[in-house]
Amino acid sequence: MKEQQTPKRMLVGNYRVLDLTDEKGYLCGKTLGDLGADVIKIEQPDGDSGRRIGPFYKDIIDPNKSLFWFAFNTSKRGITLNIETTDGQEILKKLVEKADILVESFPAGYMENLGLDYKQLSKINPQLIMVSITPFGQTGPYRDYKAPDIVGQALTGILCLTGDEDRPPVWSGFPEAYSFAGIDGAIGAMAAIHYRYLNGTGQHIDISMQRSLFPTTYYALPFWTANRIIPPRQGAIRVRPQTNVIYRQHWPCKDGYVTFFFWGGRGVGERSNGAITKWVDSEGIEREFLKSMDWPNFDFDKLDQEMMDQMEKPITELFKRYTKQELYREAIKRRILLYPMATAKDTAESEQLAVRHYWAEIKHPELNTTITYPDLMFKDENAENLSQVWRRAPLIGEHNEEIYEKEMGFSKEEMNTLIGGGVI
Amino acid sequence: MQHPIYDDIKIVEFTNFGVGPRTSSYFAAYGAEVVKVESTVRPDMIRGVPPYKGPKSINNSQLYTKLNSNKYGLSLNLKNPKGVELAKRLIARWANVVIENYTPGVMARLGLDYESLRKVKPDLIMLSSCMQGQNGPAREHPGFGIQLASLSGFNYFVGWPDRPPCGVFGPYTDMIAPLYNVLALLVAIDNRRITGQGQYLDVAQYECGVSFLSPTILDYFVNGRILERKGNSSERMAPHGVYPTLGEDKYVAIAVANDQEWNDFCQAIGNPELIQNPKFATLSARVKNDGELDRIIDDWTKNKDAREVMTLLQGMGVPCGVVNNSEGMYHDPQYKHDTRFREIPHPDTGTCLADANPLKLSKAPQVEPVHAPNIGEHTEFVCREILDLSDEEFSTLAQEGAFD
């Protein structure tokens, strides 16, 4: 693990980001912060709701110890501010004067009710870029709908496609829908920076989780528009929509699961299919049908179910004999389209990620420890990191003094009033 | 005068399938000029993936059309040195960004790696976005988004505790990597505006995927714990699940986070006695008894229309969503309102599917979508209008096999 002195900072420009998001928008500010922007996380005085999301550091339930919060709020400083008070609104406007980007994930209309929508804030700072992240966007029939992940995945169309055919759909198991929205938010912010350079003003970016998550539905909509087919959901077993042939993609192995299937076409598919046939052969597993396949001319659509089953029998036996890592190592050597179904442990132990300097050791002085985090993944032509996580996520109000007193010039007396009055 | 947001960006892409083409589509949608380089001998492989509109043909894959609107199709035989030379000329004279997502080493073998290209275009921004990165023991290991979703960790905890994992649907990581790619490009473009310098960007799709799961990685490093399958249960919300409604394979998803929503939910379903039932009166009780709770809700939803259930519950402030299948997606009123996708004119099939970009920028509308190029559709246009080749030069190159 490398010892980083000064974290690398990819952004040359100096951009200040005011981050008023909750768990629906953290990744936007985090990624901009990891890129080198000056991101100020603004939370209500008792902390963001996201701090209540587990798991927790050593299972100690504490809003300053949520691992979810830690992971998605690196490279941000943190202040508290109650924008539902008139003082709070004034202070936010003061911060807006010198900000480049403001990102928020309140329900559509909330900021407008407080006089803090783009229309008002752009009067204060015409250069301001405001990014709003919501489940379904600022307008439309679902504008006021609430959508935790499972509900968002339902309306997007991805939930229907996930799971086994003989059971109801199943969700992604971990919240991911708003991560798509978060990165789209960061893209919107940088796109608007580009626009601002060309045209001189900021603008409002409307990010919707449903719009951002939609690409994960892949061929679902095309099958409807082209052929009026509703593709079934598929899990470990898949059905090819055109021929209804059932085949396996996730296979049990000695200590877990691997993902593999016969791939059509010349080149990559042909090589992989031939290689696994050879391996099965060398293992002494019964494989007559597999050996008889004409891989260079293999066409998936010409298979029937019986042929598929005959092809899969020896593969099932082969995978039973070896662990995930054994199968993966051989697959790399032999160029077989096989991948382990990784757990967090597999990811942590990945040789590839270690060689790529993927991990950052981030200090947590308040816990008297360092914790290993994924670093920002952009590399240069020497495979060196272009930008790095530069600090851990903030504690509640950690930078109130630094920002309010030192940077904005509030006196101790003013701070006492604001804290006492529940503004900060 | 207002400029379309990216009209100063000119991209040449050497790409396949999802990651590369989706990356450049973010720029094409907002006015960048994008030249997509393929050849009849080596077309974008997604052209071979169904569904097809009409008969199976190299131009009719709807997965291809939805990702490649507003691009010029240039057919170049890169195995022919004349083809490579033309690609280099296009980059030297016209492009300011190059995107590729081939296996590491391929571009170098073609003489189109960053070292070679920066000689003809010193301030070039070039992005390589392959599966696992340009270096490392697994760098050349072949694979696609479906396998990468497993390697990145998305699949293991999706499914039911009593059976092997289902995994997420489709080439999931193919939808994540392009987002990071676009962001990296925008930063490099902004940096170049300030410093005048180009940049090479190596963005591994695997590393992008893992970053979405950071909290689970921290849970392993700090607590030694691995996230396991739990079906549709949640530790912090109940009810949290998928419930059958009228019709075949029709469902709603419902997620109730707190006592207020629980109260409103019970009122909405006309069962206020449930609110104080000791098995469900508190969040902890609801989570503990979520199995029994789910069965009560199943009984209520199963004879009702999904959309009516959603409208009723959302109207009471309770999170609920129709589980849209592909037909449902097509008719979804919010997708319609947003024009998230369209069927647009296509010369061969009448219409084709075209995705819009997910972003909405208040001052920068997306360009009118134009169908994804048929193979080599703009070869002549690119050569004559962009590269200024004479009639003679063009026909000589054609004879020499530069265009396949």
Coordinates of N, CA, C and O in Angstrom, one line a residue, chain A residues 10 12 15 31 55-56 58-59 118 136 139-142 145-146 148 154-157 160 164 166-167 169-172 176 183-184 187 191 194-195 197-199 201-206 210-211 214-215 217-218 220-221 224 227 231 233 235 242 249-250 257 259 263 328 331 335-339 342 345 352 356 358 378-379 381, chain B residues 2-3 5-6 8 22 26 50-52 66 131-132 134-138 140-142 144 146-147 150-151 158 160 162-163 165-166 171-172 175 179-180 183 190-191 193 199-200 202 207 210-211 219-220 223 225 231-232 249 251 261 307 314 317 319 322 324 326-327 329 332-335 337-338 340-341 355 358 360-363:
Chain A
M10 N -6.7 16.2 -9.6 CA -6.8 16.3 -11.0 C -7.3 17.6 -11.5 O -6.8 18.1 -12.5
V12 N -7.6 21.3 -12.3 CA -6.7 22.4 -12.3 C -7.5 23.6 -11.8 O -7.0 24.4 -11.0
Y15 N -12.8 24.9 -7.9 CA -14.3 25.0 -7.9 C -14.8 24.8 -6.4 O -14.4 23.8 -5.8
T31 N -17.4 12.7 -5.6 CA -16.6 12.5 -6.7 C -15.9 13.8 -7.1 O -14.7 13.8 -7.5
P55 N -23.8 -0.3 7.4 CA -23.2 -0.7 8.7 C -22.4 0.4 9.4 O -22.1 1.4 8.8
F56 N -22.0 0.1 10.6 CA -21.2 1.1 11.4 C -19.9 0.6 11.8 O -19.6 -0.6 11.8
K58 N -17.2 -0.9 13.6 CA -17.2 -1.8 14.8 C -18.6 -1.9 15.4 O -18.7 -2.2 16.6
D59 N -19.6 -1.8 14.6 CA -21.0 -1.8 15.0 C -21.4 -0.9 16.1 O -22.3 -1.1 16.9
Y118 N -33.3 27.9 -8.0 CA -32.3 28.4 -9.0 C -32.6 29.9 -9.4 O -31.7 30.7 -9.5
F136 N -37.6 11.5 -9.6 CA -38.2 11.5 -10.9 C -38.1 12.8 -11.6 O -38.8 13.1 -12.6
T139 N -40.2 18.0 -12.8 CA -41.6 18.1 -13.3 C -42.1 16.7 -13.8 O -41.3 15.8 -14.0
G140 N -43.4 16.6 -13.9 CA -44.0 15.4 -14.4 C -44.9 14.7 -13.4 O -45.0 15.1 -12.3
P141 N -45.6 13.6 -13.9 CA -46.6 13.0 -13.1 C -46.1 12.4 -11.8 O -46.8 12.3 -10.8
Y142 N -44.8 12.0 -11.7 CA -44.2 11.4 -10.5 C -43.4 12.4 -9.7 O -42.7 12.0 -8.8
Y145 N -43.5 11.9 -6.0 CA -43.5 10.5 -5.5 C -42.2 10.3 -4.7 O -41.1 10.8 -5.1
K146 N -42.3 9.5 -3.7 CA -41.1 9.1 -2.9 C -40.6 7.8 -3.4 O -41.4 6.9 -3.8
P148 N -37.5 5.2 -2.2 CA -36.3 4.5 -1.8 C -36.0 3.5 -2.9 O -36.8 3.2 -3.8
A154 N -38.3 -0.3 -9.2 CA -39.6 -0.8 -9.8 C -40.0 0.0 -11.0 O -40.3 -0.5 -12.1
L155 N -40.1 1.3 -10.7 CA -40.7 2.2 -11.8 C -39.7 2.4 -13.0 O -40.1 2.6 -14.1
T156 N -38.4 2.2 -12.7 CA -37.4 2.3 -13.8 C -37.6 1.1 -14.7 O -37.4 1.3 -15.9
G157 N -37.9 0.0 -14.2 CA -38.0 -1.2 -15.1 C -37.0 -2.3 -14.8 O -37.1 -3.4 -15.4
C160 N -38.2 -5.6 -12.4 CA -39.0 -6.6 -13.0 C -38.0 -7.7 -13.7 O -38.4 -8.9 -13.7
D164 N -35.4 -14.8 -10.1 CA -35.7 -16.0 -10.8 C -37.1 -16.0 -11.4 O -38.0 -15.4 -10.8
D166 N -39.3 -18.2 -11.4 CA -40.4 -18.8 -10.6 C -40.7 -18.1 -9.3 O -41.4 -18.6 -8.5
R167 N -40.1 -16.9 -9.1 CA -40.4 -16.1 -7.9 C -40.6 -14.7 -8.3 O -40.2 -14.3 -9.4
P169 N -39.9 -10.6 -8.5 CA -38.7 -9.9 -8.7 C -38.0 -9.6 -7.4 O -38.6 -9.5 -6.3
V170 N -36.7 -9.5 -7.4 CA -35.9 -9.2 -6.2 C -35.0 -8.0 -6.4 O -34.5 -7.8 -7.6
W171 N -34.8 -7.2 -5.4 CA -34.1 -5.9 -5.6 C -32.6 -6.2 -5.6 O -32.1 -7.3 -5.3
S172 N -31.8 -5.1 -5.7 CA -30.4 -5.2 -5.9 C -29.6 -5.5 -4.6 O -28.4 -5.7 -4.6
E176 N -28.1 1.2 -4.9 CA -27.2 1.6 -6.0 C -27.9 2.7 -6.9 O -27.2 3.4 -7.7
I183 N -23.5 10.4 -10.0 CA -22.4 10.6 -11.0 C -23.0 11.4 -12.1 O -22.3 12.3 -12.7
D184 N -24.2 11.2 -12.5 CA -24.8 12.0 -13.6 C -24.9 13.5 -13.1 O -24.7 14.4 -13.9
I187 N -21.4 14.9 -13.6 CA -21.3 15.1 -15.1 C -22.0 16.4 -15.4 O -21.5 17.3 -16.1
A191 N -20.4 19.6 -17.1 CA -20.9 20.1 -18.4 C -21.3 21.6 -18.3 O -21.0 22.3 -19.2
H194 N -18.3 23.8 -18.5 CA -17.9 23.9 -19.9 C -18.8 25.0 -20.5 O -18.3 25.9 -21.2
Y195 N -20.1 24.9 -20.3 CA -21.0 25.8 -20.9 C -20.7 27.3 -20.4 O -20.8 28.2 -21.2
Y197 N -18.0 28.5 -19.4 CA -16.8 29.1 -20.1 C -17.2 29.6 -21.5 O -16.7 30.7 -21.9
L198 N -18.0 28.9 -22.2 CA -18.4 29.4 -23.6 C -19.4 30.5 -23.5 O -19.4 31.4 -24.4
N199 N -20.3 30.5 -22.6 CA -21.4 31.5 -22.6 C -21.6 32.4 -21.4 O -22.4 33.3 -21.5
T201 N -22.6 32.1 -18.2 CA -23.5 31.9 -17.1 C -23.6 30.5 -16.6 O -23.3 29.5 -17.3
G202 N -24.2 30.4 -15.4 CA -24.5 29.1 -14.9 C -25.9 28.6 -15.4 O -26.4 29.2 -16.3
Q203 N -26.4 27.5 -14.8 CA -27.7 27.0 -15.1 C -28.1 26.0 -14.1 O -27.4 25.7 -13.2
H204 N -29.3 25.5 -14.4 CA -29.9 24.5 -13.4 C -29.9 23.1 -14.1 O -30.3 22.9 -15.2
I205 N -29.4 22.1 -13.4 CA -29.3 20.8 -13.9 C -30.3 19.9 -13.2 O -30.3 19.9 -11.9
D206 N -31.2 19.3 -13.9 CA -32.3 18.5 -13.3 C -31.9 17.0 -13.5 O -31.9 16.5 -14.7
Q210 N -34.7 8.0 -12.0 CA -35.3 7.1 -13.0 C -34.6 7.2 -14.3 O -34.3 6.3 -15.0
R211 N -34.4 8.5 -14.7 CA -33.7 8.7 -16.0 C -32.3 8.2 -16.0 O -31.8 7.6 -17.0
F214 N -32.3 4.2 -15.9 CA -33.0 3.5 -17.1 C -32.0 2.7 -18.0 O -32.4 1.6 -18.4
P215 N -30.8 3.1 -18.2 CA -29.9 2.3 -19.1 C -29.7 0.9 -18.6 O -29.4 -0.1 -19.4
T217 N -31.7 -1.2 -17.8 CA -32.7 -2.1 -18.3 C -32.3 -2.7 -19.7 O -33.0 -3.6 -20.2
Y218 N -31.2 -2.2 -20.3 CA -30.6 -2.9 -21.4 C -31.5 -3.2 -22.5 O -32.1 -2.3 -23.2
A220 N -34.5 -4.6 -22.5 CA -35.9 -4.7 -22.2 C -36.8 -3.8 -23.1 O -37.8 -4.3 -23.8
L221 N -36.5 -2.5 -23.2 CA -37.4 -1.7 -24.0 C -37.2 -2.0 -25.5 O -38.2 -2.1 -26.2
W224 N -39.4 -4.7 -26.7 CA -40.8 -4.3 -26.8 C -41.0 -3.5 -28.1 O -41.9 -3.8 -28.9
N227 N -40.0 -6.0 -31.3 CA -40.7 -7.2 -31.4 C -41.9 -7.5 -30.6 O -42.5 -8.6 -30.5
P231 N -39.3 -9.5 -22.2 CA -38.3 -10.5 -21.8 C -38.5 -10.9 -20.4 O -38.8 -10.1 -19.5
R233 N -37.6 -12.2 -16.5 CA -36.5 -12.0 -15.6 C -35.7 -13.3 -15.6 O -36.2 -14.4 -15.8
G235 N -32.2 -15.2 -13.5 CA -31.2 -15.1 -12.5 C -30.0 -16.0 -12.9 O -29.3 -15.7 -13.9
Q242 N -35.2 -15.2 -28.1 CA -35.7 -15.6 -29.5 C -36.0 -17.0 -29.6 O -36.8 -17.4 -30.4
Q249 N -25.8 -19.1 -16.4 CA -24.7 -18.2 -16.4 C -24.0 -18.2 -15.0 O -22.8 -17.8 -15.0
H250 N -24.7 -18.4 -13.9 CA -24.0 -18.5 -12.6 C -24.0 -19.9 -12.2 O -25.0 -20.6 -12.1
Y257 N -19.5 -19.3 -6.2 CA -20.1 -19.3 -7.5 C -19.2 -18.6 -8.5 O -18.4 -17.7 -8.2
T259 N -19.3 -17.0 -12.8 CA -20.1 -16.7 -13.9 C -19.4 -17.1 -15.2 O -18.3 -16.7 -15.4
W263 N -20.1 -18.4 -25.4 CA -20.3 -17.1 -26.0 C -20.2 -17.3 -27.5 O -19.3 -18.0 -28.0
Y328 N -10.6 -19.0 -11.7 CA -10.3 -17.7 -12.3 C -8.9 -17.7 -12.8 O -8.6 -17.2 -13.9
A331 N -8.8 -19.6 -15.9 CA -9.5 -18.9 -16.9 C -8.6 -17.8 -17.5 O -8.6 -17.6 -18.8
R335 N -7.7 -18.1 -21.3 CA -8.6 -17.2 -22.0 C -10.0 -17.7 -22.1 O -10.6 -17.7 -23.2
I336 N -10.5 -18.1 -21.0 CA -11.9 -18.6 -20.9 C -12.7 -17.4 -20.3 O -12.3 -16.8 -19.3
L337 N -13.9 -17.2 -20.8 CA -14.8 -16.1 -20.3 C -15.5 -16.5 -19.0 O -16.7 -16.7 -18.9
L338 N -14.6 -16.6 -18.0 CA -15.1 -17.0 -16.7 C -14.7 -16.0 -15.6 O -13.5 -15.6 -15.7
Y339 N -15.5 -15.6 -14.7 CA -15.2 -14.7 -13.7 C -15.8 -15.2 -12.4 O -16.9 -15.8 -12.3
A342 N -17.7 -12.4 -7.0 CA -16.9 -11.9 -5.9 C -17.7 -11.4 -4.7 O -18.8 -10.8 -4.8
K345 N -14.7 -9.8 0.3 CA -13.4 -10.4 0.7 C -12.6 -10.6 -0.6 O -11.4 -10.3 -0.7
Q352 N -5.3 -7.9 -9.0 CA -5.4 -6.9 -10.0 C -5.6 -5.5 -9.4 O -4.9 -4.6 -9.8
R356 N -3.0 -2.2 -9.4 CA -3.5 -1.0 -9.9 C -3.6 0.2 -8.9 O -4.1 1.2 -9.2
Y358 N -5.4 0.6 -6.3 CA -6.8 0.9 -6.2 C -7.1 1.4 -4.8 O -8.1 2.2 -4.6
F378 N -9.2 7.1 -11.8 CA -8.6 7.7 -13.0 C -7.1 7.6 -13.0 O -6.4 8.1 -12.1
K379 N -6.5 7.0 -14.1 CA -5.0 6.8 -14.1 C -4.5 7.5 -15.4 O -5.2 7.7 -16.3
E381 N -1.0 7.7 -18.3 CA -0.4 6.7 -19.2 C 0.7 5.8 -18.5 O 1.1 4.8 -19.1
Chain B
Q2 N -25.4 32.2 -28.4 CA -25.3 31.0 -27.6 C -24.7 29.9 -28.4 O -25.1 29.6 -29.5
H3 N -23.8 29.2 -27.8 CA -23.2 28.0 -28.4 C -23.8 26.8 -27.8 O -24.0 26.7 -26.6
I5 N -23.7 23.3 -26.2 CA -22.7 23.1 -25.1 C -21.4 22.5 -25.5 O -20.3 22.9 -25.1
Y6 N -21.5 21.5 -26.5 CA -20.2 20.9 -26.8 C -19.8 21.1 -28.3 O -19.2 20.3 -28.9
D8 N -17.6 22.7 -29.5 CA -16.2 22.7 -29.8 C -15.5 21.4 -29.6 O -14.3 21.3 -29.7
R22 N -21.5 4.5 -25.3 CA -22.4 5.3 -24.3 C -21.6 6.5 -23.9 O -22.2 7.6 -23.7
Y26 N -22.9 10.8 -24.6 CA -23.1 12.0 -23.7 C -22.7 13.3 -24.4 O -23.3 14.3 -24.1
P50 N -29.2 -9.1 -30.6 CA -30.6 -8.8 -30.8 C -31.1 -7.9 -29.6 O -30.5 -7.9 -28.6
P51 N -32.3 -7.3 -29.8 CA -33.3 -7.5 -30.8 C -33.1 -6.7 -32.1 O -32.4 -5.6 -32.0
Y52 N -33.5 -7.2 -33.2 CA -33.5 -6.5 -34.4 C -34.8 -6.0 -34.8 O -35.8 -6.6 -34.6
K66 N -29.9 2.5 -30.2 CA -30.3 3.3 -29.1 C -29.0 4.1 -28.5 O -29.2 5.1 -27.9
M131 N -11.8 -3.4 -19.6 CA -12.4 -4.1 -18.4 C -11.7 -3.8 -17.1 O -12.3 -3.4 -16.1
Q132 N -10.4 -4.1 -17.1 CA -9.7 -4.2 -15.8 C -8.5 -3.2 -15.7 O -7.8 -3.3 -14.8
Q134 N -5.2 -0.8 -17.9 CA -4.2 -1.0 -19.0 C -3.0 -1.9 -18.4 O -2.2 -2.3 -19.2
N135 N -2.9 -2.1 -17.2 CA -1.8 -2.9 -16.6 C -2.4 -3.9 -15.6 O -3.6 -3.9 -15.3
G136 N -1.6 -4.8 -15.1 CA -2.0 -5.8 -14.1 C -2.2 -7.1 -14.7 O -2.3 -7.3 -15.9
P137 N -2.2 -8.2 -13.9 CA -2.2 -9.6 -14.4 C -3.4 -9.9 -15.1 O -3.4 -10.9 -15.9
A138 N -4.5 -9.2 -14.9 CA -5.8 -9.6 -15.6 C -6.1 -8.7 -16.7 O -7.2 -8.7 -17.2
E140 N -5.6 -8.5 -19.8 CA -6.0 -8.9 -21.1 C -7.1 -10.0 -21.0 O -7.5 -10.6 -22.1
H141 N -7.6 -10.2 -19.8 CA -8.6 -11.3 -19.7 C -9.9 -10.8 -20.3 O -10.4 -9.8 -20.0
P142 N -10.4 -11.6 -21.3 CA -11.6 -11.2 -22.1 C -12.8 -11.3 -21.2 O -12.9 -12.1 -20.3
F144 N -17.1 -9.3 -20.7 CA -18.1 -8.3 -21.0 C -18.8 -7.9 -19.7 O -18.6 -8.5 -18.7
I146 N -21.6 -8.5 -18.4 CA -22.3 -9.5 -17.5 C -21.4 -10.2 -16.6 O -21.6 -10.4 -15.4
Q147 N -20.2 -10.6 -17.1 CA -19.2 -11.2 -16.3 C -18.6 -10.2 -15.3 O -18.3 -10.5 -14.1
S150 N -20.3 -9.7 -12.0 CA -20.0 -10.7 -11.0 C -18.7 -10.4 -10.3 O -18.6 -10.4 -9.1
L151 N -17.6 -10.0 -11.1 CA -16.3 -9.7 -10.6 C -16.4 -8.5 -9.7 O -15.7 -8.5 -8.6
V158 N -27.5 -10.6 -4.4 CA -28.8 -10.4 -5.0 C -29.5 -11.8 -5.1 O -29.0 -12.7 -5.8
W160 N -32.3 -14.9 -3.1 CA -33.0 -15.4 -1.9 C -32.1 -16.2 -1.1 O -31.2 -16.9 -1.6
D162 N -32.4 -18.9 0.5 CA -32.6 -20.3 0.4 C -32.1 -20.9 -1.0 O -32.3 -22.1 -1.2
R163 N -31.5 -20.1 -1.8 CA -31.0 -20.6 -3.1 C -29.9 -19.8 -3.6 O -29.6 -18.7 -3.1
P165 N -27.4 -17.3 -5.7 CA -27.7 -15.9 -6.1 C -28.3 -15.8 -7.5 O -28.0 -16.6 -8.4
C166 N -29.2 -14.8 -7.7 CA -29.7 -14.5 -9.1 C -28.7 -13.6 -9.8 O -28.5 -13.7 -11.0
P171 N -25.6 -6.5 -18.5 CA -24.2 -6.0 -18.4 C -24.2 -4.7 -17.5 O -23.9 -3.6 -18.0
Y172 N -24.5 -4.9 -16.3 CA -24.7 -3.8 -15.3 C -23.5 -2.8 -15.3 O -23.8 -1.6 -15.3
M175 N -23.1 0.2 -17.7 CA -23.9 1.5 -17.5 C -23.2 2.4 -16.4 O -23.6 3.5 -16.3
L179 N -20.2 6.6 -17.1 CA -20.4 7.8 -16.3 C -19.1 8.4 -15.9 O -18.8 9.6 -15.9
Y180 N -18.3 7.5 -15.3 CA -16.9 7.9 -14.9 C -16.1 8.4 -16.0 O -15.3 9.3 -15.9
L183 N -17.1 11.9 -17.0 CA -16.6 12.8 -16.0 C -15.1 13.1 -16.2 O -14.6 14.2 -16.1
D190 N -11.7 20.5 -19.3 CA -11.6 21.8 -18.6 C -10.1 22.1 -18.3 O -9.7 23.3 -18.4
N191 N -9.3 21.1 -17.9 CA -7.9 21.4 -17.6 C -7.2 21.9 -18.8 O -6.4 22.8 -18.8
R193 N -8.4 23.5 -21.3 CA -8.8 24.9 -21.5 C -7.9 25.9 -20.8 O -7.5 26.9 -21.2
Q199 N -4.2 15.0 -22.3 CA -4.2 14.1 -21.1 C -4.5 12.7 -21.7 O -5.4 12.5 -22.5
Y200 N -3.9 11.6 -21.1 CA -4.3 10.3 -21.4 C -5.1 9.8 -20.1 O -4.6 10.0 -19.0
D202 N -6.8 6.5 -18.3 CA -7.0 5.0 -18.2 C -8.0 4.8 -17.2 O -7.8 5.0 -16.0
E207 N -12.9 -1.1 -11.8 CA -12.7 -0.2 -10.6 C -13.9 0.8 -10.5 O -14.3 1.2 -9.4
V210 N -16.7 -1.4 -8.7 CA -16.4 -1.6 -7.2 C -16.8 -0.3 -6.4 O -17.2 -0.4 -5.3
S211 N -16.5 0.9 -7.0 CA -16.7 2.1 -6.3 C -18.1 2.3 -5.8 O -18.4 2.9 -4.8
D219 N -17.2 -2.4 5.2 CA -17.7 -3.3 6.2 C -16.8 -4.5 6.3 O -16.6 -5.1 7.4
Y220 N -16.2 -4.9 5.2 CA -15.3 -6.1 5.2 C -14.0 -5.7 5.9 O -13.5 -6.4 6.8
N223 N -15.1 -4.5 9.7 CA -15.9 -5.5 10.6 C -15.7 -6.9 10.1 O -16.3 -7.8 10.8
R225 N -17.0 -8.4 7.7 CA -18.3 -8.9 7.3 C -18.6 -8.8 5.9 O -18.1 -7.9 5.2
G231 N -33.3 -11.6 0.0 CA -34.5 -11.4 -0.7 C -34.8 -9.9 -0.8 O -34.0 -9.1 -1.2
N232 N -36.1 -9.6 -0.5 CA -36.5 -8.2 -0.6 C -36.5 -7.5 0.8 O -37.1 -6.4 0.9
D249 N -47.9 -11.9 -13.5 CA -46.5 -11.4 -13.3 C -46.6 -9.8 -13.1 O -45.7 -9.1 -13.6
Y251 N -46.7 -6.6 -10.3 CA -46.4 -6.4 -8.9 C -46.3 -4.9 -8.6 O -46.2 -4.1 -9.5
E261 N -45.2 7.1 7.9 CA -45.5 6.4 6.7 C -46.3 5.1 7.0 O -47.3 4.7 6.3
R307 N -51.3 0.0 -10.8 CA -51.3 1.5 -10.9 C -52.2 2.2 -9.9 O -51.8 3.2 -9.4
Q314 N -49.0 6.5 -3.0 CA -48.2 7.7 -3.1 C -49.0 9.0 -2.8 O -48.5 9.9 -2.2
G317 N -48.5 9.7 0.7 CA -47.1 9.9 1.1 C -46.4 8.6 1.4 O -45.4 8.6 2.1
P319 N -44.2 5.5 0.0 CA -43.5 5.1 -1.2 C -44.0 3.7 -1.8 O -44.0 2.7 -1.1
V322 N -45.2 0.8 -9.3 CA -45.5 -0.3 -10.2 C -44.2 -0.9 -10.6 O -43.3 -0.2 -10.9
N324 N -42.6 -2.0 -13.3 CA -42.8 -1.9 -14.8 C -42.0 -3.0 -15.5 O -40.8 -3.1 -15.3
S326 N -41.3 -4.3 -19.7 CA -40.9 -3.5 -20.9 C -42.1 -2.8 -21.5 O -42.0 -1.7 -22.0
E327 N -43.3 -3.4 -21.5 CA -44.4 -2.8 -22.0 C -44.8 -1.6 -21.1 O -45.1 -0.5 -21.5
M329 N -42.8 0.1 -19.2 CA -41.8 1.2 -19.4 C -42.2 2.0 -20.6 O -42.1 3.3 -20.6
D332 N -44.9 4.3 -19.6 CA -44.8 5.0 -18.3 C -45.0 6.5 -18.5 O -44.2 7.1 -19.4
P333 N -45.9 7.1 -17.8 CA -46.1 8.5 -18.1 C -45.0 9.5 -17.7 O -44.8 10.5 -18.3
Q334 N -44.1 9.1 -16.8 CA -43.0 9.9 -16.5 C -41.9 9.8 -17.6 O -41.3 10.8 -18.0
Y335 N -41.7 8.6 -18.1 CA -40.7 8.5 -19.2 C -41.2 9.3 -20.4 O -40.5 9.9 -21.1
H337 N -43.2 11.9 -20.3 CA -43.1 13.3 -20.0 C -41.6 13.8 -20.2 O -41.4 14.9 -20.7
D338 N -40.7 12.9 -19.9 CA -39.3 13.3 -20.0 C -38.7 13.0 -21.4 O -37.6 13.3 -21.7
R340 N -37.7 10.2 -22.5 CA -36.4 9.5 -22.1 C -35.9 8.7 -23.3 O -34.7 8.4 -23.4
F341 N -36.8 8.2 -24.2 CA -36.5 7.5 -25.4 C -37.5 7.8 -26.5 O -38.6 8.2 -26.2
D355 N -32.2 6.4 -27.5 CA -32.2 6.9 -26.1 C -31.9 8.4 -26.1 O -31.1 8.8 -26.9
P358 N -29.8 11.2 -20.1 CA -30.5 11.4 -18.9 C -30.5 12.7 -18.3 O -31.5 13.1 -17.5
K360 N -30.9 16.9 -17.8 CA -31.6 18.0 -18.3 C -30.9 19.3 -17.9 O -30.8 19.5 -16.7
L361 N -30.5 20.0 -18.9 CA -29.8 21.3 -18.6 C -30.7 22.4 -19.0 O -31.1 22.5 -20.1
S362 N -30.9 23.4 -18.0 CA -31.9 24.4 -18.3 C -31.5 25.3 -19.5 O -32.4 25.9 -20.1
K363 N -30.2 25.5 -19.8 CA -29.9 26.4 -20.9 C -29.3 25.7 -22.1 O -29.0 26.3 -23.1

